[in-house]
Amino acid sequence: MASPQGSRAPLEFGGPLGAAALMLLLPATMFHLLLVARSGPARLLGPPPYLPGLQVLWSPRMLLLWLTWLGLQAALYLLPARKVAEGQELKDKSRLLYPINGNPIYDFFLGRELNPRVWSFDFKYFCELRPGLIGWVLINLAMLMQEAELRGSPSLAMWLVNGFQLLYVGDALWHEEAVLTTMDITHDGFGFMLAFGDLAWVPFTYSLQAQFLLHHPQPLGLPVASVICLINAVGYYIFRGANSQKNTFRKNPSDPRVADLETIPTATGRQLLVSGWWGMVRHPNYLGDLIMALAWSLPCGVSHLLPYFYLLYFTALLVHREARDEQQCLQKYGLAWHEYCRRVPYRILPYIY
Ligand SMILES: NC(=O)C1=CN([C@@H]2O[C@H](COP(=O)(O)OP(=O)(O)OC[C@H]3O[C@@H](n4cnc5c(N)ncnc54)[C@H](OP(=O)(O)O)[C@@H]3O)[C@@H](O)[C@H]2O)C=CC1
Ligand SMILES: CC(C)=CCC[C@@H](C)[C@H]1CC=C2C3=C(CC[C@@]21C)[C@@]1(C)CC[C@H](O)C(C)(C)[C@@H]1CC3
């Protein structure tokens, strides 16, 4: 098993200070969001309505439920009838790097182990896709059912949020293999960021719109709903088109679906696409993802900022992620990457950013 960073790799996320701040801020933000979502004013920026006591936060029954959920997912993950796919080659082919003076806070946040495994059970890959993403859908569904119980039937807004996010999670599971080339799997260790991100942040904050709708019903007419569906469809079309084009190209550059695309050769022998989706901006998949994020918030109306939290957080995450990826690509491809940036000057939003 290898360390995700070499001993002289530059520190990311603001180094140990940034990592320490994030480890405090992320759980605090998550609790804040959950508390204000069920309060009357639901103010994203206001103080929480009350602070729950320890006896409310600690429940052996909930812990048992959560462990059962993880156990069930782990059992399903271990089922023998599954496709086995090859992951990315490790960066340090010949020898492992073990920095002697590792920074404990930074390492705890980002993780020291790139691929922690017990036998064939890969903790990071397992957590990235299954318990959190499926948990998110289940929480959404619980909100929908509770709304039906409270108000006789689920609202149109609740149906849209559930439908859009189910499509997103279904897509991630359907294209499961593609997750192997994301920077979480190839570059980041399995530390607090991904463990907390996958197991708590995703299910509890990504389902915020459905939680908000349960406590703050929003009227939504068919014409507006149709426009929102169209926005989600456009976002999904770009997101899926861009991701599939790159994945197909990386698997087999002579595949007829991508063989006609223009490319730049790099010193590593790999090529970079400069036409098709990847000729429009340098991260077309992020653009599609952000458009979908907007469509997930719109059914919640415009009276509150809270349901737009995901869009705001996600914009910040993707801008930061884009900068990290840029750094990694510059290291991998050097001059060829400069040439790509010259040919495709915009990062995420054409003519703007
Ligand atoms: N919902 C959520 O919370 C999140 C969703 N996402 C989504 O996950 C998906 C994956 O994102 P992410 O892992 O960040 O990165 P990408 O899928 O965008 O992959 C970036 C890599 O693609 C390759 N690449 C870049 N440009 C080109 C090009 N022109 N031609 C060919 N290959 C190229 C490079 O790797 P190489 O050359 O080595 O192949 C680069 O490192 C995205 O759709 C994103 O929106 C991401 C984070 C959070
Ligand atoms: C600061 C903070 C909260 C960090 C945690 C970030 C994580 C929540 C995200 C990092 C990359 C992710 C991806 C997905 C979910 C969120 C996290 C874990 C993803 C599984 C969602 C579904 C997509 O289709 C995807 C498979 C492309 C995606 C991969 C990256």
Tab-separated table of C-alpha atoms and ligand atoms in Angstrom:
chain	number	residue	atom	x	y	z
A	1	MET	CA	0.000	0.000	0.000
A	2	ALA	CA	1.336	3.394	-0.904
A	3	SER	CA	1.177	6.837	0.681
A	4	PRO	CA	-0.941	9.136	-1.485
A	5	GLN	CA	1.665	11.848	-1.360
A	6	GLY	CA	5.376	11.648	-1.796
A	7	SER	CA	7.526	13.175	0.947
A	8	ARG	CA	7.940	16.437	-0.954
A	9	ALA	CA	4.435	16.748	-2.376
A	10	PRO	CA	2.991	20.241	-1.762
A	11	LEU	CA	0.359	20.329	1.005
A	12	GLU	CA	-3.235	20.835	-0.146
A	13	PHE	CA	-6.378	22.101	1.657
A	14	GLY	CA	-4.339	24.830	3.409
A	15	GLY	CA	-2.027	22.261	5.029
A	16	PRO	CA	-2.491	21.156	8.654
A	17	LEU	CA	-4.262	24.375	9.690
A	18	GLY	CA	-6.784	24.115	6.864
A	19	ALA	CA	-7.242	20.407	7.541
A	20	ALA	CA	-7.828	21.026	11.269
A	21	ALA	CA	-10.319	23.802	10.510
A	22	LEU	CA	-12.201	21.607	8.025
A	23	MET	CA	-12.440	18.735	10.494
A	24	LEU	CA	-14.193	21.051	12.938
A	25	LEU	CA	-16.184	23.004	10.362
A	26	LEU	CA	-17.611	20.117	8.339
A	27	PRO	CA	-19.389	18.275	11.188
A	28	ALA	CA	-20.476	21.634	12.683
A	29	THR	CA	-21.909	22.731	9.310
A	30	MET	CA	-23.704	19.430	8.908
A	31	PHE	CA	-25.366	19.713	12.327
A	32	HIS	CA	-26.195	23.358	11.708
A	33	LEU	CA	-27.884	22.529	8.386
A	34	LEU	CA	-29.907	19.695	9.909
A	35	LEU	CA	-31.070	21.884	12.790
A	36	VAL	CA	-32.051	24.927	10.736
A	37	ALA	CA	-33.750	22.842	8.023
A	38	ARG	CA	-36.460	21.884	10.501
A	39	SER	CA	-36.779	25.332	12.092
A	40	GLY	CA	-39.481	27.777	10.956
A	41	PRO	CA	-37.274	30.522	9.498
A	42	ALA	CA	-34.779	27.976	8.023
A	43	ARG	CA	-32.094	30.654	7.785
A	44	LEU	CA	-28.853	29.340	6.307
A	45	LEU	CA	-26.847	32.114	7.914
A	46	GLY	CA	-28.759	32.533	11.176
A	47	PRO	CA	-27.979	30.751	14.458
A	48	PRO	CA	-29.454	27.267	14.980
A	49	PRO	CA	-32.833	27.356	16.749
A	50	TYR	CA	-31.563	25.213	19.648
A	51	LEU	CA	-28.611	23.021	20.547
A	52	PRO	CA	-29.563	19.398	21.154
A	53	GLY	CA	-28.320	17.848	24.364
A	54	LEU	CA	-25.930	14.894	24.399
A	55	GLN	CA	-28.744	12.465	25.215
A	56	VAL	CA	-30.398	13.412	21.896
A	57	LEU	CA	-27.185	12.971	19.927
A	58	TRP	CA	-26.225	9.661	21.486
A	59	SER	CA	-28.537	6.789	20.778
A	60	PRO	CA	-27.326	3.163	20.936
A	61	ARG	CA	-30.293	2.233	18.711
A	62	MET	CA	-29.165	4.658	15.997
A	63	LEU	CA	-25.581	3.413	16.251
A	64	LEU	CA	-26.823	-0.132	15.869
A	65	LEU	CA	-28.937	0.888	12.878
A	66	TRP	CA	-25.974	2.623	11.261
A	67	LEU	CA	-23.672	-0.342	11.855
A	68	THR	CA	-26.317	-2.685	10.453
A	69	TRP	CA	-26.559	-0.469	7.373
A	70	LEU	CA	-22.785	-0.556	6.917
A	71	GLY	CA	-22.750	-4.300	7.550
A	72	LEU	CA	-25.489	-4.904	4.995
A	73	GLN	CA	-23.655	-2.817	2.405
A	74	ALA	CA	-20.410	-4.619	3.211
A	75	ALA	CA	-22.105	-8.006	2.776
A	76	LEU	CA	-23.548	-6.953	-0.591
A	77	TYR	CA	-20.173	-5.560	-1.633
A	78	LEU	CA	-18.552	-8.911	-0.864
A	79	LEU	CA	-21.011	-10.924	-2.987
A	80	PRO	CA	-18.911	-13.054	-5.332
A	81	ALA	CA	-21.047	-12.427	-8.469
A	82	ARG	CA	-19.476	-9.157	-9.655
A	83	LYS	CA	-17.270	-7.746	-12.334
A	84	VAL	CA	-13.643	-7.260	-11.419
A	85	ALA	CA	-12.036	-4.138	-12.873
A	86	GLU	CA	-8.432	-3.013	-12.872
A	87	GLY	CA	-7.634	0.210	-11.036
A	88	GLN	CA	-5.116	2.862	-12.054
A	89	GLU	CA	-1.439	2.044	-11.899
A	90	LEU	CA	0.157	3.467	-8.737
A	91	LYS	CA	2.320	6.547	-9.235
A	92	ASP	CA	5.410	5.060	-7.558
A	93	LYS	CA	5.815	1.847	-9.549
A	94	SER	CA	9.116	0.741	-8.121
A	95	ARG	CA	9.266	1.812	-4.482
A	96	LEU	CA	6.958	3.075	-1.780
A	97	LEU	CA	7.576	6.481	-0.201
A	98	TYR	CA	7.175	6.785	3.554
A	99	PRO	CA	7.671	10.373	4.754
A	100	ILE	CA	9.298	10.188	8.179
A	101	ASN	CA	8.020	13.548	9.529
A	102	GLY	CA	4.418	13.252	8.369
A	103	ASN	CA	2.077	15.873	9.804
A	104	PRO	CA	-0.496	13.988	11.945
A	105	ILE	CA	-3.397	16.455	11.509
A	106	TYR	CA	-2.932	16.819	7.782
A	107	ASP	CA	-2.402	13.092	7.334
A	108	PHE	CA	-5.457	12.285	9.444
A	109	PHE	CA	-7.567	14.588	7.261
A	110	LEU	CA	-6.313	13.442	3.860
A	111	GLY	CA	-5.390	9.875	4.860
A	112	ARG	CA	-2.009	8.164	4.671
A	113	GLU	CA	-3.154	5.026	2.906
A	114	LEU	CA	-4.127	5.337	-0.735
A	115	ASN	CA	-5.826	1.945	-1.008
A	116	PRO	CA	-6.554	0.560	2.471
A	117	ARG	CA	-7.727	-3.008	2.054
A	118	VAL	CA	-8.349	-6.089	4.106
A	119	TRP	CA	-8.040	-8.962	1.662
A	120	SER	CA	-10.104	-7.803	-1.296
A	121	PHE	CA	-12.287	-5.425	0.742
A	122	ASP	CA	-11.334	-1.937	-0.418
A	123	PHE	CA	-12.515	0.529	2.241
A	124	LYS	CA	-12.297	3.676	0.120
A	125	TYR	CA	-13.966	2.259	-2.990
A	126	PHE	CA	-16.686	0.691	-0.844
A	127	CYS	CA	-17.398	3.916	1.058
A	128	GLU	CA	-17.233	6.203	-1.991
A	129	LEU	CA	-20.194	4.587	-3.691
A	130	ARG	CA	-22.405	2.426	-1.562
A	131	PRO	CA	-23.459	3.286	1.999
A	132	GLY	CA	-23.519	7.079	1.595
A	133	LEU	CA	-24.962	7.398	-1.896
A	134	ILE	CA	-27.656	4.778	-1.359
A	135	GLY	CA	-28.238	6.188	2.135
A	136	TRP	CA	-28.871	9.589	0.531
A	137	VAL	CA	-31.584	8.084	-1.697
A	138	LEU	CA	-33.135	6.308	1.288
A	139	ILE	CA	-33.267	9.514	3.352
A	140	ASN	CA	-34.904	11.283	0.391
A	141	LEU	CA	-37.405	8.474	0.124
A	142	ALA	CA	-38.133	8.641	3.855
A	143	MET	CA	-38.852	12.383	3.471
A	144	LEU	CA	-41.189	11.645	0.569
A	145	MET	CA	-43.067	9.011	2.534
A	146	GLN	CA	-43.301	11.199	5.606
A	147	GLU	CA	-44.666	14.011	3.470
A	148	ALA	CA	-47.286	11.650	2.062
A	149	GLU	CA	-48.232	10.705	5.611
A	150	LEU	CA	-48.412	14.345	6.752
A	151	ARG	CA	-50.140	15.894	3.774
A	152	GLY	CA	-51.926	13.030	2.036
A	153	SER	CA	-49.522	12.825	-0.909
A	154	PRO	CA	-45.978	13.893	-1.760
A	155	SER	CA	-45.693	17.319	-3.372
A	156	LEU	CA	-44.536	17.807	-6.941
A	157	ALA	CA	-41.393	19.525	-5.623
A	158	MET	CA	-40.613	16.461	-3.482
A	159	TRP	CA	-41.112	14.150	-6.464
A	160	LEU	CA	-38.724	16.225	-8.567
A	161	VAL	CA	-35.976	16.330	-5.939
A	162	ASN	CA	-36.311	12.578	-5.342
A	163	GLY	CA	-36.386	11.797	-9.069
A	164	PHE	CA	-33.387	13.980	-9.985
A	165	GLN	CA	-31.202	12.698	-7.176
A	166	LEU	CA	-32.230	9.088	-7.760
A	167	LEU	CA	-31.136	9.506	-11.379
A	168	TYR	CA	-27.772	10.899	-10.200
A	169	VAL	CA	-27.132	8.066	-7.751
A	170	GLY	CA	-28.405	5.435	-10.196
A	171	ASP	CA	-26.039	6.838	-12.802
A	172	ALA	CA	-23.085	6.666	-10.377
A	173	LEU	CA	-23.836	3.021	-9.567
A	174	TRP	CA	-24.469	2.110	-13.204
A	175	HIS	CA	-21.105	3.616	-14.204
A	176	GLU	CA	-19.424	2.263	-11.078
A	177	GLU	CA	-16.161	1.457	-12.831
A	178	ALA	CA	-15.623	5.110	-13.780
A	179	VAL	CA	-15.082	6.003	-10.141
A	180	LEU	CA	-11.722	4.212	-10.341
A	181	THR	CA	-10.243	7.099	-12.333
A	182	THR	CA	-11.481	9.893	-10.036
A	183	MET	CA	-8.834	11.712	-7.990
A	184	ASP	CA	-10.392	10.405	-4.782
A	185	ILE	CA	-9.367	6.898	-5.747
A	186	THR	CA	-6.131	7.609	-7.621
A	187	HIS	CA	-4.689	10.476	-5.575
A	188	ASP	CA	-6.329	11.064	-2.170
A	189	GLY	CA	-5.776	8.853	0.832
A	190	PHE	CA	-8.647	7.451	2.857
A	191	GLY	CA	-8.736	9.852	5.781
A	192	PHE	CA	-11.275	11.982	7.592
A	193	MET	CA	-12.220	13.880	4.412
A	194	LEU	CA	-13.424	10.874	2.464
A	195	ALA	CA	-14.612	8.769	5.402
A	196	PHE	CA	-16.720	11.606	6.827
A	197	GLY	CA	-17.573	12.901	3.331
A	198	ASP	CA	-18.805	9.545	2.067
A	199	LEU	CA	-20.521	8.234	5.185
A	200	ALA	CA	-22.023	11.354	6.773
A	201	TRP	CA	-21.747	14.454	4.590
A	202	VAL	CA	-23.209	12.906	1.439
A	203	PRO	CA	-26.316	11.228	2.934
A	204	PHE	CA	-27.172	13.991	5.393
A	205	THR	CA	-26.357	17.198	3.519
A	206	TYR	CA	-27.047	16.040	-0.031
A	207	SER	CA	-30.583	15.185	1.087
A	208	LEU	CA	-31.089	18.698	2.484
A	209	GLN	CA	-33.552	19.755	-0.220
A	210	ALA	CA	-35.881	16.852	0.603
A	211	GLN	CA	-35.534	17.572	4.342
A	212	PHE	CA	-36.317	21.237	3.701
A	213	LEU	CA	-39.381	20.400	1.602
A	214	LEU	CA	-40.801	18.177	4.320
A	215	HIS	CA	-40.795	21.088	6.777
A	216	HIS	CA	-41.369	23.905	4.269
A	217	PRO	CA	-43.805	22.775	1.560
A	218	GLN	CA	-43.459	24.727	-1.687
A	219	PRO	CA	-46.174	25.195	-4.298
A	220	LEU	CA	-44.919	24.266	-7.770
A	221	GLY	CA	-46.942	24.505	-10.957
A	222	LEU	CA	-46.498	22.248	-13.972
A	223	PRO	CA	-44.951	24.898	-16.270
A	224	VAL	CA	-42.193	25.777	-13.763
A	225	ALA	CA	-41.683	22.084	-12.981
A	226	SER	CA	-41.209	21.395	-16.720
A	227	VAL	CA	-38.561	24.125	-16.993
A	228	ILE	CA	-36.734	22.681	-13.959
A	229	CYS	CA	-36.880	19.191	-15.528
A	230	LEU	CA	-35.396	20.640	-18.695
A	231	ILE	CA	-32.544	22.256	-16.727
A	232	ASN	CA	-31.816	18.935	-15.019
A	233	ALA	CA	-31.921	17.110	-18.372
A	234	VAL	CA	-29.459	19.585	-19.933
A	235	GLY	CA	-27.137	19.233	-16.931
A	236	TYR	CA	-27.312	15.443	-17.026
A	237	TYR	CA	-26.740	15.397	-20.787
A	238	ILE	CA	-23.527	17.416	-20.431
A	239	PHE	CA	-22.363	15.537	-17.292
A	240	ARG	CA	-22.911	12.079	-18.773
A	241	GLY	CA	-21.748	13.031	-22.291
A	242	ALA	CA	-18.468	14.495	-21.007
A	243	ASN	CA	-17.719	11.693	-18.521
A	244	SER	CA	-18.548	8.943	-21.011
A	245	GLN	CA	-16.523	10.577	-23.780
A	246	LYS	CA	-13.411	10.742	-21.591
A	247	ASN	CA	-13.874	7.248	-20.171
A	248	THR	CA	-14.399	5.731	-23.626
A	249	PHE	CA	-11.354	7.587	-24.920
A	250	ARG	CA	-9.157	6.537	-21.992
A	251	LYS	CA	-10.194	2.884	-22.395
A	252	ASN	CA	-9.743	2.756	-26.158
A	253	PRO	CA	-8.745	5.869	-28.136
A	254	SER	CA	-9.654	4.121	-31.414
A	255	ASP	CA	-13.238	3.452	-30.323
A	256	PRO	CA	-15.383	4.727	-33.252
A	257	ARG	CA	-17.336	7.000	-30.875
A	258	VAL	CA	-14.211	9.032	-30.093
A	259	ALA	CA	-11.757	8.174	-32.866
A	260	ASP	CA	-12.577	11.331	-34.864
A	261	LEU	CA	-11.924	13.719	-31.984
A	262	GLU	CA	-8.914	16.004	-32.137
A	263	THR	CA	-6.158	15.283	-29.609
A	264	ILE	CA	-2.846	16.609	-28.275
A	265	PRO	CA	-0.061	14.047	-27.754
A	266	THR	CA	1.764	14.139	-24.409
A	267	ALA	CA	5.220	12.921	-23.364
A	268	THR	CA	3.601	10.109	-21.329
A	269	GLY	CA	2.166	8.504	-24.453
A	270	ARG	CA	-1.384	9.413	-23.406
A	271	GLN	CA	-3.347	11.952	-25.387
A	272	LEU	CA	-5.580	14.838	-24.361
A	273	LEU	CA	-8.888	15.486	-26.098
A	274	VAL	CA	-9.205	19.007	-27.526
A	275	SER	CA	-12.509	18.694	-29.336
A	276	GLY	CA	-15.925	17.359	-28.395
A	277	TRP	CA	-16.984	18.089	-24.806
A	278	TRP	CA	-13.366	18.472	-23.667
A	279	GLY	CA	-12.764	21.140	-26.317
A	280	MET	CA	-15.583	23.303	-24.947
A	281	VAL	CA	-14.136	23.854	-21.448
A	282	ARG	CA	-11.482	21.955	-19.487
A	283	HIS	CA	-14.076	20.498	-17.100
A	284	PRO	CA	-17.357	20.041	-18.984
A	285	ASN	CA	-18.414	17.319	-16.520
A	286	TYR	CA	-18.266	19.852	-13.652
A	287	LEU	CA	-20.427	22.241	-15.662
A	288	GLY	CA	-23.114	19.566	-16.153
A	289	ASP	CA	-22.932	18.615	-12.479
A	290	LEU	CA	-23.412	22.262	-11.432
A	291	ILE	CA	-26.406	22.729	-13.730
A	292	MET	CA	-27.986	19.658	-12.119
A	293	ALA	CA	-27.214	21.073	-8.672
A	294	LEU	CA	-29.199	24.182	-9.619
A	295	ALA	CA	-32.122	22.043	-10.804
A	296	TRP	CA	-32.154	20.187	-7.461
A	297	SER	CA	-32.547	23.457	-5.520
A	298	LEU	CA	-35.086	25.219	-7.730
A	299	PRO	CA	-38.083	23.042	-6.669
A	300	CYS	CA	-37.566	24.471	-3.169
A	301	GLY	CA	-38.467	27.964	-4.385
A	302	VAL	CA	-36.535	31.144	-3.783
A	303	SER	CA	-37.787	32.122	-0.337
A	304	HIS	CA	-34.818	30.531	1.461
A	305	LEU	CA	-31.096	30.282	0.838
A	306	LEU	CA	-30.823	26.964	2.683
A	307	PRO	CA	-31.828	24.652	-0.206
A	308	TYR	CA	-29.147	26.375	-2.302
A	309	PHE	CA	-26.469	25.325	0.169
A	310	TYR	CA	-25.556	22.313	-1.998
A	311	LEU	CA	-25.111	24.519	-5.068
A	312	LEU	CA	-22.876	26.950	-3.141
A	313	TYR	CA	-20.811	24.246	-1.454
A	314	PHE	CA	-20.531	22.270	-4.674
A	315	THR	CA	-19.352	25.309	-6.656
A	316	ALA	CA	-16.600	25.864	-4.071
A	317	LEU	CA	-15.717	22.146	-4.047
A	318	LEU	CA	-15.475	21.943	-7.841
A	319	VAL	CA	-13.490	25.178	-8.208
A	320	HIS	CA	-11.018	23.858	-5.625
A	321	ARG	CA	-11.042	20.389	-7.198
A	322	GLU	CA	-10.432	21.861	-10.634
A	323	ALA	CA	-7.391	23.717	-9.297
A	324	ARG	CA	-6.044	20.518	-7.716
A	325	ASP	CA	-6.605	18.560	-10.904
A	326	GLU	CA	-4.937	21.307	-12.936
A	327	GLN	CA	-1.865	21.029	-10.696
A	328	GLN	CA	-1.772	17.263	-11.096
A	329	CYS	CA	-2.216	17.463	-14.875
A	330	LEU	CA	0.533	20.043	-15.131
A	331	GLN	CA	2.839	17.654	-13.298
A	332	LYS	CA	1.769	14.714	-15.483
A	333	TYR	CA	1.706	16.407	-18.883
A	334	GLY	CA	3.901	19.555	-18.596
A	335	LEU	CA	4.079	21.397	-21.930
A	336	ALA	CA	1.196	19.426	-23.439
A	337	TRP	CA	-1.040	20.659	-20.610
A	338	HIS	CA	0.018	24.257	-21.301
A	339	GLU	CA	-0.904	23.698	-24.948
A	340	TYR	CA	-4.290	22.287	-23.895
A	341	CYS	CA	-4.930	25.350	-21.684
A	342	ARG	CA	-4.032	27.605	-24.614
A	343	ARG	CA	-6.421	25.765	-26.951
A	344	VAL	CA	-9.204	25.467	-24.354
A	345	PRO	CA	-8.848	28.591	-22.205
A	346	TYR	CA	-11.973	28.273	-20.011
A	347	ARG	CA	-12.059	25.921	-17.037
A	348	ILE	CA	-15.736	25.275	-16.265
A	349	LEU	CA	-18.029	27.974	-17.653
A	350	PRO	CA	-17.466	28.967	-21.311
A	351	TYR	CA	-16.361	32.623	-21.720
A	352	ILE	CA	-16.670	33.265	-17.979
A	353	TYR	CA	-14.419	30.993	-15.916
B	1	LIG	N1	-21.485	15.177	-6.454
B	1	LIG	C1	-20.319	15.340	-5.893
B	1	LIG	O1	-20.211	15.604	-4.702
B	1	LIG	C2	-19.077	15.273	-6.702
B	1	LIG	C3	-19.138	14.924	-8.024
B	1	LIG	N2	-17.987	14.916	-8.766
B	1	LIG	C4	-18.111	14.516	-10.166
B	1	LIG	O2	-17.246	13.438	-10.366
B	1	LIG	C5	-16.854	13.367	-11.727
B	1	LIG	C6	-15.372	13.066	-11.799
B	1	LIG	O3	-14.638	14.212	-11.399
B	1	LIG	P1	-13.053	14.256	-11.089
B	1	LIG	O4	-12.610	12.970	-10.549
B	1	LIG	O5	-12.822	15.493	-10.300
B	1	LIG	O6	-12.333	14.546	-12.434
B	1	LIG	P2	-12.510	14.240	-13.972
B	1	LIG	O7	-13.408	13.097	-14.266
B	1	LIG	O8	-12.804	15.519	-14.624
B	1	LIG	O9	-11.062	13.747	-14.334
B	1	LIG	C7	-9.942	14.585	-14.424
B	1	LIG	C8	-8.904	13.805	-15.189
B	1	LIG	O10	-9.340	13.638	-16.546
B	1	LIG	C9	-8.232	13.552	-17.402
B	1	LIG	N3	-8.386	14.634	-18.372
B	1	LIG	C10	-8.491	15.952	-18.149
B	1	LIG	N4	-8.630	16.631	-19.303
B	1	LIG	C11	-8.623	15.710	-20.283
B	1	LIG	C12	-8.727	15.780	-21.699
B	1	LIG	N5	-8.859	16.936	-22.326
B	1	LIG	N6	-8.682	14.634	-22.403
B	1	LIG	C13	-8.565	13.450	-21.764
B	1	LIG	N7	-8.438	13.317	-20.437
B	1	LIG	C14	-8.479	14.432	-19.703
B	1	LIG	C15	-7.001	13.772	-16.532
B	1	LIG	O11	-6.568	12.487	-16.068
B	1	LIG	P3	-5.779	11.415	-17.007
B	1	LIG	O12	-5.182	12.176	-18.124
B	1	LIG	O13	-4.793	10.797	-16.087
B	1	LIG	O14	-6.831	10.450	-17.474
B	1	LIG	C16	-7.560	14.491	-15.337
B	1	LIG	O15	-6.763	14.295	-14.192
B	1	LIG	C17	-17.244	14.709	-12.337
B	1	LIG	O16	-18.368	14.548	-13.159
B	1	LIG	C18	-17.600	15.578	-11.147
B	1	LIG	O17	-18.568	16.515	-11.495
B	1	LIG	C19	-16.784	15.209	-8.223
B	1	LIG	C20	-16.689	15.567	-6.916
B	1	LIG	C21	-17.815	15.616	-6.045
B	2	LIG	C1	-14.909	19.039	1.939
B	2	LIG	C2	-15.690	17.798	1.843
B	2	LIG	C3	-17.038	17.789	2.394
B	2	LIG	C4	-15.103	16.769	1.222
B	2	LIG	C5	-15.775	15.521	0.903
B	2	LIG	C6	-16.032	15.458	-0.556
B	2	LIG	C7	-16.807	14.211	-0.885
B	2	LIG	C8	-18.192	14.331	-0.252
B	2	LIG	C9	-16.894	14.100	-2.396
B	2	LIG	C10	-15.490	14.009	-3.038
B	2	LIG	C11	-15.731	13.372	-4.335
B	2	LIG	C12	-16.947	12.746	-4.321
B	2	LIG	C13	-17.583	12.076	-5.402
B	2	LIG	C14	-18.886	11.674	-5.302
B	2	LIG	C15	-19.652	11.917	-4.055
B	2	LIG	C16	-19.080	13.008	-3.187
B	2	LIG	C17	-17.598	12.850	-2.987
B	2	LIG	C18	-17.299	11.607	-2.170
B	2	LIG	C19	-19.550	10.839	-6.389
B	2	LIG	C20	-19.471	9.415	-5.839
B	2	LIG	C21	-21.011	11.259	-6.582
B	2	LIG	C22	-21.669	10.502	-7.738
B	2	LIG	C23	-20.926	10.803	-9.040
B	2	LIG	O1	-21.558	10.223	-10.167
B	2	LIG	C24	-19.472	10.370	-8.985
B	2	LIG	C25	-19.321	8.855	-8.970
B	2	LIG	C26	-18.788	10.847	-10.250
B	2	LIG	C27	-18.827	11.080	-7.735
B	2	LIG	C28	-17.331	10.808	-7.553
B	2	LIG	C29	-16.761	11.858	-6.640
